[in-house]
Amino acid sequence: MQSAAFSLFSPSSIPSLKLGKFGSNPRFDPIRVSSSFSDSKQPDLSASSNAVSIPSLPKRSWSLSSSSAFPLRAWTSVPSDSKADLFEVKATVAESAGEGEKSGSLAKTLVLGLLFGLWYLFNIYFNIYNKQVLKVYHYPVTVSVIQFSVGTVLVVLMWTFNLYKRPKITGAQLAAILPLAVVHILGNLFTNMSLGKVAVSFTHTIKAMEPFFSVVLSAMFLGELPTLWVVGSLLPIVGGVALASVTEASFNWAGFWSAMASNLANQSRNVLSKKVMVKKEVSYMILQRVSPVTHSVGNCVKRVVVIVSSVLFFKTPVLPINSLGTGIALAGVFLYSRVKRIKPTAKAA
């Protein structure tokens, strides 16, 4: 082995070595201090009178480090600038990710708000324009045929130019969809007949009774018995429609029963769709983005918007008691949309 004079000595013989105040620098790590002696500056420790010679290591530089991942400088406690920059980059990436999530959420909210706005706007325009046409052209069947014909042409054009993917429907699926199409056409036909006889606001007040028909038909054909909460929510709907009907200035039995028939047809469509179709197969632009409760509440608000806009546009005379009945019915629809989502508690075995 190589040997050299290396000594044990008393504390008094050690020259004082001041490294400064460690606590003053928050970035200081004493483990990372490195030491190096050159041949010319190495202290002669064998001069002590109490020295005892022992084997020594070769004269070379040595250092201590807590991690090889941190390159260190001699007699310094500051990590290399490259690692400090790495920490800053990581923090910047995390902040950028958070900002990206916020911007994405804002974009989704804006798109959803735009879809709801277009939904309401198109409904307002359709009902007002439909009423104007039916006031001068008293043929609701012809109007309905023209409406569905235009819709068919638009769909065919969308398929032709690949604006919307054409679904592949088998014969069995077509046979199942056909009854849904028939009741859907009847629902729109009866709505047009009602709009031709009574005010738009009254037609939509009567159509607020759709939940009542939905509960009755589901119990009859699907065996879905309503809960007490659902039955309770139907009371203000029926009561509000009855109050609005008694005080309606434009009341007409033909218009009243046409609106009721529209409710029956539309809810029959919903019941049939539950029997022959899977929910996931039927999707709409708004239903893809919100929960069913949000969509139901939005539909209730849509009816309010249509009623108010039609009253303002046509300057329909409305009595306070009539407004109260309409408000009670719509409040019942909102309550129904909420309690319908309440799941019954499972009974303990």
mmCIF file of C-alpha atoms in Angstrom:
data_model
loop_
_atom_site.group_PDB
_atom_site.id
_atom_site.type_symbol
_atom_site.label_atom_id
_atom_site.label_comp_id
_atom_site.label_asym_id
_atom_site.label_seq_id
_atom_site.Cartn_x
_atom_site.Cartn_y
_atom_site.Cartn_z
ATOM 1 C CA MET A 1 0.000 0.000 0.000
ATOM 2 C CA GLN A 2 1.025 3.554 -0.498
ATOM 3 C CA SER A 3 1.679 5.375 2.752
ATOM 4 C CA ALA A 4 2.180 8.949 3.866
ATOM 5 C CA ALA A 5 2.510 10.842 7.129
ATOM 6 C CA PHE A 6 -0.918 11.412 8.536
ATOM 7 C CA SER A 7 -1.292 12.322 12.192
ATOM 8 C CA LEU A 8 -3.623 12.444 15.098
ATOM 9 C CA PHE A 9 -3.479 15.724 16.874
ATOM 10 C CA SER A 10 -4.992 17.741 19.659
ATOM 11 C CA PRO A 11 -7.850 20.126 18.963
ATOM 12 C CA SER A 12 -5.700 23.084 19.860
ATOM 13 C CA SER A 13 -3.385 22.436 16.937
ATOM 14 C CA ILE A 14 -6.158 22.702 14.345
ATOM 15 C CA PRO A 15 -6.232 25.992 12.524
ATOM 16 C CA SER A 16 -9.644 27.585 12.697
ATOM 17 C CA LEU A 17 -11.783 27.176 9.604
ATOM 18 C CA LYS A 18 -14.716 29.523 9.171
ATOM 19 C CA LEU A 19 -17.399 28.586 6.675
ATOM 20 C CA GLY A 20 -19.755 31.426 7.498
ATOM 21 C CA LYS A 21 -23.232 31.273 8.941
ATOM 22 C CA PHE A 22 -25.074 28.366 7.437
ATOM 23 C CA GLY A 23 -28.486 29.527 8.505
ATOM 24 C CA SER A 24 -28.173 32.834 6.661
ATOM 25 C CA ASN A 25 -28.473 31.152 3.264
ATOM 26 C CA PRO A 26 -31.695 29.185 2.841
ATOM 27 C CA ARG A 27 -30.213 27.313 -0.110
ATOM 28 C CA PHE A 28 -27.210 26.033 1.844
ATOM 29 C CA ASP A 29 -26.713 22.303 2.238
ATOM 30 C CA PRO A 30 -23.670 21.388 4.340
ATOM 31 C CA ILE A 31 -23.546 17.877 2.846
ATOM 32 C CA ARG A 32 -22.624 19.374 -0.491
ATOM 33 C CA VAL A 33 -19.460 21.174 0.732
ATOM 34 C CA SER A 34 -16.414 19.873 -1.142
ATOM 35 C CA SER A 35 -12.780 20.102 -0.060
ATOM 36 C CA SER A 36 -9.591 19.948 -2.077
ATOM 37 C CA PHE A 37 -5.973 20.297 -1.042
ATOM 38 C CA SER A 38 -3.209 20.757 -3.506
ATOM 39 C CA ASP A 39 0.313 19.574 -2.879
ATOM 40 C CA SER A 40 1.547 23.088 -2.284
ATOM 41 C CA LYS A 41 -1.176 24.212 0.135
ATOM 42 C CA GLN A 42 -1.728 21.036 2.189
ATOM 43 C CA PRO A 43 -1.182 21.789 5.918
ATOM 44 C CA ASP A 44 1.676 19.955 7.550
ATOM 45 C CA LEU A 45 -0.079 18.142 10.354
ATOM 46 C CA SER A 46 2.931 16.017 11.276
ATOM 47 C CA ALA A 47 4.582 18.962 13.004
ATOM 48 C CA SER A 48 2.611 18.366 16.157
ATOM 49 C CA SER A 49 4.613 17.014 19.062
ATOM 50 C CA ASN A 50 1.896 14.540 19.913
ATOM 51 C CA ALA A 51 1.686 13.159 16.412
ATOM 52 C CA VAL A 52 1.536 9.465 15.779
ATOM 53 C CA SER A 53 2.209 8.267 12.283
ATOM 54 C CA ILE A 54 -0.442 6.164 10.586
ATOM 55 C CA PRO A 55 -0.944 4.994 7.040
ATOM 56 C CA SER A 56 -2.521 7.661 4.925
ATOM 57 C CA LEU A 57 -4.328 7.934 1.696
ATOM 58 C CA PRO A 58 -2.731 9.271 -1.445
ATOM 59 C CA LYS A 59 -2.719 13.009 -1.812
ATOM 60 C CA ARG A 60 -5.727 13.736 -3.923
ATOM 61 C CA SER A 61 -8.873 15.826 -3.954
ATOM 62 C CA TRP A 62 -11.952 14.449 -2.218
ATOM 63 C CA SER A 63 -15.529 15.609 -1.875
ATOM 64 C CA LEU A 64 -18.831 14.752 -0.238
ATOM 65 C CA SER A 65 -22.150 15.097 -2.016
ATOM 66 C CA SER A 66 -25.711 14.153 -1.073
ATOM 67 C CA SER A 67 -26.537 13.234 -4.674
ATOM 68 C CA SER A 68 -24.623 12.823 -7.868
ATOM 69 C CA ALA A 69 -27.472 14.539 -9.649
ATOM 70 C CA PHE A 70 -26.325 17.932 -8.326
ATOM 71 C CA PRO A 71 -23.000 19.125 -9.820
ATOM 72 C CA LEU A 72 -21.214 21.118 -7.144
ATOM 73 C CA ARG A 73 -18.532 23.797 -7.084
ATOM 74 C CA ALA A 74 -15.664 23.918 -4.627
ATOM 75 C CA TRP A 75 -16.614 25.551 -1.297
ATOM 76 C CA THR A 76 -20.063 26.511 -2.469
ATOM 77 C CA SER A 77 -23.537 25.659 -1.269
ATOM 78 C CA VAL A 78 -25.446 26.762 -4.368
ATOM 79 C CA PRO A 79 -26.612 24.052 -6.816
ATOM 80 C CA SER A 80 -25.788 24.470 -10.443
ATOM 81 C CA ASP A 81 -27.875 26.945 -12.420
ATOM 82 C CA SER A 82 -29.075 24.202 -14.777
ATOM 83 C CA LYS A 83 -30.972 22.408 -11.999
ATOM 84 C CA ALA A 84 -32.470 25.625 -10.742
ATOM 85 C CA ASP A 85 -33.695 26.299 -14.261
ATOM 86 C CA LEU A 86 -35.167 22.787 -14.326
ATOM 87 C CA PHE A 87 -37.218 23.546 -11.224
ATOM 88 C CA GLU A 88 -38.503 26.736 -12.811
ATOM 89 C CA VAL A 89 -39.467 24.902 -16.011
ATOM 90 C CA LYS A 90 -41.432 22.283 -14.071
ATOM 91 C CA ALA A 91 -43.342 24.976 -12.217
ATOM 92 C CA THR A 92 -44.074 26.769 -15.468
ATOM 93 C CA VAL A 93 -45.397 23.565 -17.090
ATOM 94 C CA ALA A 94 -47.710 22.918 -14.128
ATOM 95 C CA GLU A 95 -49.047 26.458 -14.282
ATOM 96 C CA SER A 96 -49.577 26.150 -18.035
ATOM 97 C CA ALA A 97 -51.526 22.901 -17.532
ATOM 98 C CA GLY A 98 -53.785 24.607 -15.001
ATOM 99 C CA GLU A 99 -54.400 27.505 -17.358
ATOM 100 C CA GLY A 100 -55.158 25.043 -20.176
ATOM 101 C CA GLU A 101 -57.803 23.268 -18.080
ATOM 102 C CA LYS A 102 -59.430 26.585 -17.180
ATOM 103 C CA SER A 103 -59.538 27.715 -20.810
ATOM 104 C CA GLY A 104 -60.960 24.328 -21.882
ATOM 105 C CA SER A 105 -63.691 24.503 -19.240
ATOM 106 C CA LEU A 106 -64.541 28.056 -20.290
ATOM 107 C CA ALA A 107 -64.787 26.998 -23.936
ATOM 108 C CA LYS A 108 -67.157 24.127 -23.064
ATOM 109 C CA THR A 109 -69.334 26.485 -21.019
ATOM 110 C CA LEU A 110 -69.514 28.973 -23.888
ATOM 111 C CA VAL A 111 -70.436 26.239 -26.389
ATOM 112 C CA LEU A 112 -73.134 24.890 -24.060
ATOM 113 C CA GLY A 113 -74.529 28.382 -23.524
ATOM 114 C CA LEU A 114 -74.571 28.939 -27.287
ATOM 115 C CA LEU A 115 -76.477 25.688 -27.868
ATOM 116 C CA PHE A 116 -79.083 26.552 -25.232
ATOM 117 C CA GLY A 117 -79.425 30.039 -26.711
ATOM 118 C CA LEU A 118 -79.954 28.661 -30.219
ATOM 119 C CA TRP A 119 -82.440 26.119 -28.865
ATOM 120 C CA TYR A 120 -84.512 28.872 -27.245
ATOM 121 C CA LEU A 121 -84.188 31.216 -30.228
ATOM 122 C CA PHE A 122 -85.333 28.606 -32.753
ATOM 123 C CA ASN A 123 -88.300 27.638 -30.564
ATOM 124 C CA ILE A 124 -89.371 31.259 -30.202
ATOM 125 C CA TYR A 125 -89.122 31.846 -33.953
ATOM 126 C CA PHE A 126 -90.890 28.590 -34.838
ATOM 127 C CA ASN A 127 -93.869 29.168 -32.549
ATOM 128 C CA ILE A 128 -94.370 32.823 -33.466
ATOM 129 C CA TYR A 129 -93.971 32.257 -37.203
ATOM 130 C CA ASN A 130 -96.143 29.138 -37.057
ATOM 131 C CA LYS A 131 -98.897 31.082 -35.333
ATOM 132 C CA GLN A 132 -98.735 33.850 -37.939
ATOM 133 C CA VAL A 133 -99.028 31.329 -40.781
ATOM 134 C CA LEU A 134 -101.921 29.443 -39.183
ATOM 135 C CA LYS A 135 -103.843 32.673 -38.555
ATOM 136 C CA VAL A 136 -104.072 33.333 -42.298
ATOM 137 C CA TYR A 137 -103.820 29.765 -43.615
ATOM 138 C CA HIS A 138 -106.187 27.522 -41.681
ATOM 139 C CA TYR A 139 -104.834 24.174 -42.825
ATOM 140 C CA PRO A 140 -102.623 22.730 -40.085
ATOM 141 C CA VAL A 141 -102.301 19.358 -41.853
ATOM 142 C CA THR A 142 -100.838 20.963 -44.977
ATOM 143 C CA VAL A 143 -98.509 23.110 -42.875
ATOM 144 C CA SER A 144 -97.289 20.026 -41.009
ATOM 145 C CA VAL A 145 -96.675 18.109 -44.255
ATOM 146 C CA ILE A 146 -94.623 21.003 -45.652
ATOM 147 C CA GLN A 147 -92.596 21.240 -42.443
ATOM 148 C CA PHE A 148 -91.674 17.558 -42.431
ATOM 149 C CA SER A 149 -90.971 17.587 -46.171
ATOM 150 C CA VAL A 150 -88.484 20.434 -45.765
ATOM 151 C CA GLY A 151 -86.892 18.579 -42.862
ATOM 152 C CA THR A 152 -86.539 15.452 -44.994
ATOM 153 C CA VAL A 153 -84.840 17.395 -47.796
ATOM 154 C CA LEU A 154 -82.377 18.954 -45.353
ATOM 155 C CA VAL A 155 -81.459 15.566 -43.902
ATOM 156 C CA VAL A 156 -80.920 14.072 -47.364
ATOM 157 C CA LEU A 157 -78.638 16.989 -48.287
ATOM 158 C CA MET A 158 -76.632 16.483 -45.106
ATOM 159 C CA TRP A 159 -76.174 12.807 -45.960
ATOM 160 C CA THR A 160 -75.295 13.596 -49.576
ATOM 161 C CA PHE A 161 -72.532 16.080 -48.721
ATOM 162 C CA ASN A 162 -71.306 14.005 -45.749
ATOM 163 C CA LEU A 163 -72.228 16.720 -43.282
ATOM 164 C CA TYR A 164 -73.725 14.020 -41.094
ATOM 165 C CA LYS A 165 -72.961 10.317 -41.123
ATOM 166 C CA ARG A 166 -75.770 8.286 -42.648
ATOM 167 C CA PRO A 167 -76.912 5.619 -40.177
ATOM 168 C CA LYS A 168 -77.051 1.994 -41.239
ATOM 169 C CA ILE A 169 -80.541 0.761 -40.374
ATOM 170 C CA THR A 170 -81.687 -2.817 -40.744
ATOM 171 C CA GLY A 171 -85.219 -3.870 -41.595
ATOM 172 C CA ALA A 172 -85.931 -4.827 -37.991
ATOM 173 C CA GLN A 173 -84.704 -1.457 -36.743
ATOM 174 C CA LEU A 174 -86.807 0.372 -39.324
ATOM 175 C CA ALA A 175 -89.887 -1.570 -38.214
ATOM 176 C CA ALA A 176 -89.198 -0.547 -34.615
ATOM 177 C CA ILE A 177 -88.644 3.118 -35.503
ATOM 178 C CA LEU A 178 -91.743 3.427 -37.696
ATOM 179 C CA PRO A 179 -94.264 3.636 -34.787
ATOM 180 C CA LEU A 180 -92.063 6.301 -33.174
ATOM 181 C CA ALA A 181 -92.121 8.320 -36.385
ATOM 182 C CA VAL A 182 -95.910 8.067 -36.631
ATOM 183 C CA VAL A 183 -96.601 9.320 -33.100
ATOM 184 C CA HIS A 184 -93.963 12.038 -33.539
ATOM 185 C CA ILE A 185 -95.754 13.314 -36.644
ATOM 186 C CA LEU A 186 -99.093 13.196 -34.803
ATOM 187 C CA GLY A 187 -97.624 15.153 -31.887
ATOM 188 C CA ASN A 188 -96.494 17.971 -34.172
ATOM 189 C CA LEU A 189 -99.750 17.889 -36.138
ATOM 190 C CA PHE A 190 -101.880 18.297 -32.991
ATOM 191 C CA THR A 191 -99.618 21.095 -31.778
ATOM 192 C CA ASN A 192 -100.159 22.982 -35.042
ATOM 193 C CA MET A 193 -103.910 22.412 -34.748
ATOM 194 C CA SER A 194 -103.872 23.870 -31.242
ATOM 195 C CA LEU A 195 -101.777 26.872 -32.310
ATOM 196 C CA GLY A 196 -104.330 27.581 -35.024
ATOM 197 C CA LYS A 197 -107.182 27.722 -32.472
ATOM 198 C CA VAL A 198 -105.768 29.316 -29.288
ATOM 199 C CA ALA A 199 -102.947 31.592 -28.187
ATOM 200 C CA VAL A 200 -99.375 30.318 -28.242
ATOM 201 C CA SER A 201 -99.040 30.929 -24.512
ATOM 202 C CA PHE A 202 -102.118 28.828 -23.753
ATOM 203 C CA THR A 203 -100.972 25.968 -26.005
ATOM 204 C CA HIS A 204 -97.661 25.750 -24.170
ATOM 205 C CA THR A 205 -99.367 26.049 -20.801
ATOM 206 C CA ILE A 206 -101.414 22.954 -21.665
ATOM 207 C CA LYS A 207 -98.307 21.197 -22.993
ATOM 208 C CA ALA A 208 -96.816 21.630 -19.525
ATOM 209 C CA MET A 209 -98.947 18.594 -18.613
ATOM 210 C CA GLU A 210 -96.586 16.274 -20.512
ATOM 211 C CA PRO A 211 -95.167 14.832 -17.241
ATOM 212 C CA PHE A 212 -98.681 13.784 -16.208
ATOM 213 C CA PHE A 213 -99.153 11.760 -19.399
ATOM 214 C CA SER A 214 -95.650 10.353 -19.084
ATOM 215 C CA VAL A 215 -96.353 8.997 -15.590
ATOM 216 C CA VAL A 216 -99.736 7.528 -16.575
ATOM 217 C CA LEU A 217 -98.459 5.833 -19.756
ATOM 218 C CA SER A 218 -95.322 4.505 -18.046
ATOM 219 C CA ALA A 219 -97.451 2.936 -15.332
ATOM 220 C CA MET A 220 -99.822 1.385 -17.885
ATOM 221 C CA PHE A 221 -97.335 -0.002 -20.417
ATOM 222 C CA LEU A 222 -93.991 -0.215 -18.613
ATOM 223 C CA GLY A 223 -95.144 -1.081 -15.115
ATOM 224 C CA GLU A 224 -93.221 1.877 -13.645
ATOM 225 C CA LEU A 225 -95.158 2.955 -10.580
ATOM 226 C CA PRO A 226 -94.500 6.588 -9.570
ATOM 227 C CA THR A 227 -93.175 7.489 -6.152
ATOM 228 C CA LEU A 228 -95.046 9.750 -3.756
ATOM 229 C CA TRP A 229 -92.653 12.577 -4.630
ATOM 230 C CA VAL A 230 -93.524 12.263 -8.327
ATOM 231 C CA VAL A 231 -97.257 12.166 -7.632
ATOM 232 C CA GLY A 232 -96.886 15.218 -5.408
ATOM 233 C CA SER A 233 -95.117 17.139 -8.166
ATOM 234 C CA LEU A 234 -97.985 16.403 -10.582
ATOM 235 C CA LEU A 235 -100.546 18.172 -8.386
ATOM 236 C CA PRO A 236 -99.329 21.729 -9.073
ATOM 237 C CA ILE A 237 -99.013 20.896 -12.775
ATOM 238 C CA VAL A 238 -102.633 19.768 -13.102
ATOM 239 C CA GLY A 239 -103.912 22.515 -10.806
ATOM 240 C CA GLY A 240 -101.971 25.245 -12.590
ATOM 241 C CA VAL A 241 -103.176 24.168 -16.039
ATOM 242 C CA ALA A 242 -106.769 24.000 -14.792
ATOM 243 C CA LEU A 243 -106.510 27.497 -13.293
ATOM 244 C CA ALA A 244 -104.981 28.900 -16.477
ATOM 245 C CA SER A 245 -107.643 27.232 -18.643
ATOM 246 C CA VAL A 246 -110.558 28.666 -16.669
ATOM 247 C CA THR A 247 -109.208 32.197 -16.934
ATOM 248 C CA GLU A 248 -107.872 32.008 -20.534
ATOM 249 C CA ALA A 249 -109.413 34.668 -22.791
ATOM 250 C CA SER A 250 -108.752 32.690 -25.990
ATOM 251 C CA PHE A 251 -110.038 29.404 -24.594
ATOM 252 C CA ASN A 252 -111.332 27.033 -27.246
ATOM 253 C CA TRP A 253 -112.213 23.389 -26.755
ATOM 254 C CA ALA A 254 -110.749 22.367 -30.108
ATOM 255 C CA GLY A 255 -107.469 24.060 -29.247
ATOM 256 C CA PHE A 256 -107.516 22.616 -25.714
ATOM 257 C CA TRP A 257 -108.043 19.011 -26.797
ATOM 258 C CA SER A 258 -105.574 19.346 -29.664
ATOM 259 C CA ALA A 259 -102.881 20.353 -27.169
ATOM 260 C CA MET A 260 -103.880 17.454 -24.922
ATOM 261 C CA ALA A 261 -103.667 15.058 -27.883
ATOM 262 C CA SER A 262 -100.210 16.435 -28.619
ATOM 263 C CA ASN A 263 -99.169 15.605 -25.051
ATOM 264 C CA LEU A 264 -100.516 12.082 -25.425
ATOM 265 C CA ALA A 265 -98.719 11.525 -28.750
ATOM 266 C CA ASN A 266 -95.378 12.921 -27.577
ATOM 267 C CA GLN A 267 -95.342 10.901 -24.381
ATOM 268 C CA SER A 268 -96.427 7.770 -26.253
ATOM 269 C CA ARG A 269 -93.325 8.291 -28.380
ATOM 270 C CA ASN A 270 -91.173 8.439 -25.251
ATOM 271 C CA VAL A 271 -92.713 5.274 -23.821
ATOM 272 C CA LEU A 272 -92.259 3.409 -27.109
ATOM 273 C CA SER A 273 -88.658 4.548 -27.369
ATOM 274 C CA LYS A 274 -87.969 3.026 -23.959
ATOM 275 C CA LYS A 275 -89.329 -0.301 -25.143
ATOM 276 C CA VAL A 276 -87.603 -0.580 -28.524
ATOM 277 C CA MET A 277 -84.468 1.507 -28.220
ATOM 278 C CA VAL A 278 -81.434 1.833 -25.966
ATOM 279 C CA LYS A 279 -80.863 5.268 -24.477
ATOM 280 C CA LYS A 280 -77.266 5.412 -25.696
ATOM 281 C CA GLU A 281 -78.431 5.093 -29.297
ATOM 282 C CA VAL A 282 -80.357 8.347 -29.110
ATOM 283 C CA SER A 283 -78.179 11.418 -28.650
ATOM 284 C CA TYR A 284 -78.636 15.115 -29.167
ATOM 285 C CA MET A 285 -76.075 17.904 -29.145
ATOM 286 C CA ILE A 286 -77.163 19.244 -25.756
ATOM 287 C CA LEU A 287 -77.890 15.874 -24.153
ATOM 288 C CA GLN A 288 -74.302 14.858 -24.947
ATOM 289 C CA ARG A 289 -73.005 17.712 -22.808
ATOM 290 C CA VAL A 290 -75.352 17.893 -19.815
ATOM 291 C CA SER A 291 -77.157 15.579 -17.441
ATOM 292 C CA PRO A 292 -80.838 14.652 -17.970
ATOM 293 C CA VAL A 293 -81.803 16.868 -15.019
ATOM 294 C CA THR A 294 -80.111 19.896 -16.574
ATOM 295 C CA HIS A 295 -81.810 19.165 -19.892
ATOM 296 C CA SER A 296 -85.221 18.861 -18.201
ATOM 297 C CA VAL A 297 -84.731 22.156 -16.385
ATOM 298 C CA GLY A 298 -83.601 23.755 -19.644
ATOM 299 C CA ASN A 299 -86.734 22.453 -21.360
ATOM 300 C CA CYS A 300 -88.868 23.964 -18.604
ATOM 301 C CA VAL A 301 -87.104 27.312 -18.978
ATOM 302 C CA LYS A 302 -87.582 27.061 -22.754
ATOM 303 C CA ARG A 303 -91.340 26.807 -22.287
ATOM 304 C CA VAL A 304 -91.300 29.878 -20.048
ATOM 305 C CA VAL A 305 -89.303 31.813 -22.650
ATOM 306 C CA VAL A 306 -91.690 30.812 -25.444
ATOM 307 C CA ILE A 307 -94.773 31.792 -23.404
ATOM 308 C CA VAL A 308 -93.369 35.170 -22.378
ATOM 309 C CA SER A 309 -92.067 36.012 -25.862
ATOM 310 C CA SER A 310 -95.373 35.084 -27.534
ATOM 311 C CA VAL A 311 -97.357 37.182 -25.055
ATOM 312 C CA LEU A 312 -95.116 40.176 -25.742
ATOM 313 C CA PHE A 313 -95.094 39.696 -29.528
ATOM 314 C CA PHE A 314 -98.830 39.164 -30.023
ATOM 315 C CA LYS A 315 -99.776 41.447 -27.096
ATOM 316 C CA THR A 316 -101.967 38.706 -25.695
ATOM 317 C CA PRO A 317 -104.184 39.948 -22.825
ATOM 318 C CA VAL A 318 -103.241 38.041 -19.691
ATOM 319 C CA LEU A 319 -105.084 38.273 -16.372
ATOM 320 C CA PRO A 320 -103.128 38.025 -13.093
ATOM 321 C CA ILE A 321 -104.955 34.829 -12.146
ATOM 322 C CA ASN A 322 -104.049 33.366 -15.558
ATOM 323 C CA SER A 323 -100.386 34.216 -15.012
ATOM 324 C CA LEU A 324 -100.581 32.594 -11.583
ATOM 325 C CA GLY A 325 -101.967 29.369 -13.040
ATOM 326 C CA THR A 326 -99.252 29.245 -15.697
ATOM 327 C CA GLY A 327 -96.570 29.916 -13.098
ATOM 328 C CA ILE A 328 -97.854 27.145 -10.807
ATOM 329 C CA ALA A 329 -97.923 24.656 -13.685
ATOM 330 C CA LEU A 330 -94.361 25.493 -14.766
ATOM 331 C CA ALA A 331 -93.143 25.330 -11.176
ATOM 332 C CA GLY A 332 -94.657 21.848 -10.978
ATOM 333 C CA VAL A 333 -92.780 20.848 -14.143
ATOM 334 C CA PHE A 334 -89.532 22.051 -12.605
ATOM 335 C CA LEU A 335 -90.278 20.139 -9.397
ATOM 336 C CA TYR A 336 -91.105 17.008 -11.404
ATOM 337 C CA SER A 337 -87.775 17.189 -13.249
ATOM 338 C CA ARG A 338 -85.994 17.253 -9.898
ATOM 339 C CA VAL A 339 -87.867 14.545 -7.993
ATOM 340 C CA LYS A 340 -87.840 12.240 -11.024
ATOM 341 C CA ARG A 341 -84.098 11.799 -10.467
ATOM 342 C CA ILE A 342 -84.494 10.758 -6.822
ATOM 343 C CA LYS A 343 -83.700 7.067 -6.572
ATOM 344 C CA PRO A 344 -85.760 5.061 -4.092
ATOM 345 C CA THR A 345 -83.758 3.746 -1.157
ATOM 346 C CA ALA A 346 -83.115 0.018 -1.242
ATOM 347 C CA LYS A 347 -84.903 -1.918 1.464
ATOM 348 C CA ALA A 348 -82.793 -4.041 3.763
ATOM 349 C CA ALA A 349 -83.205 -7.755 3.226
#
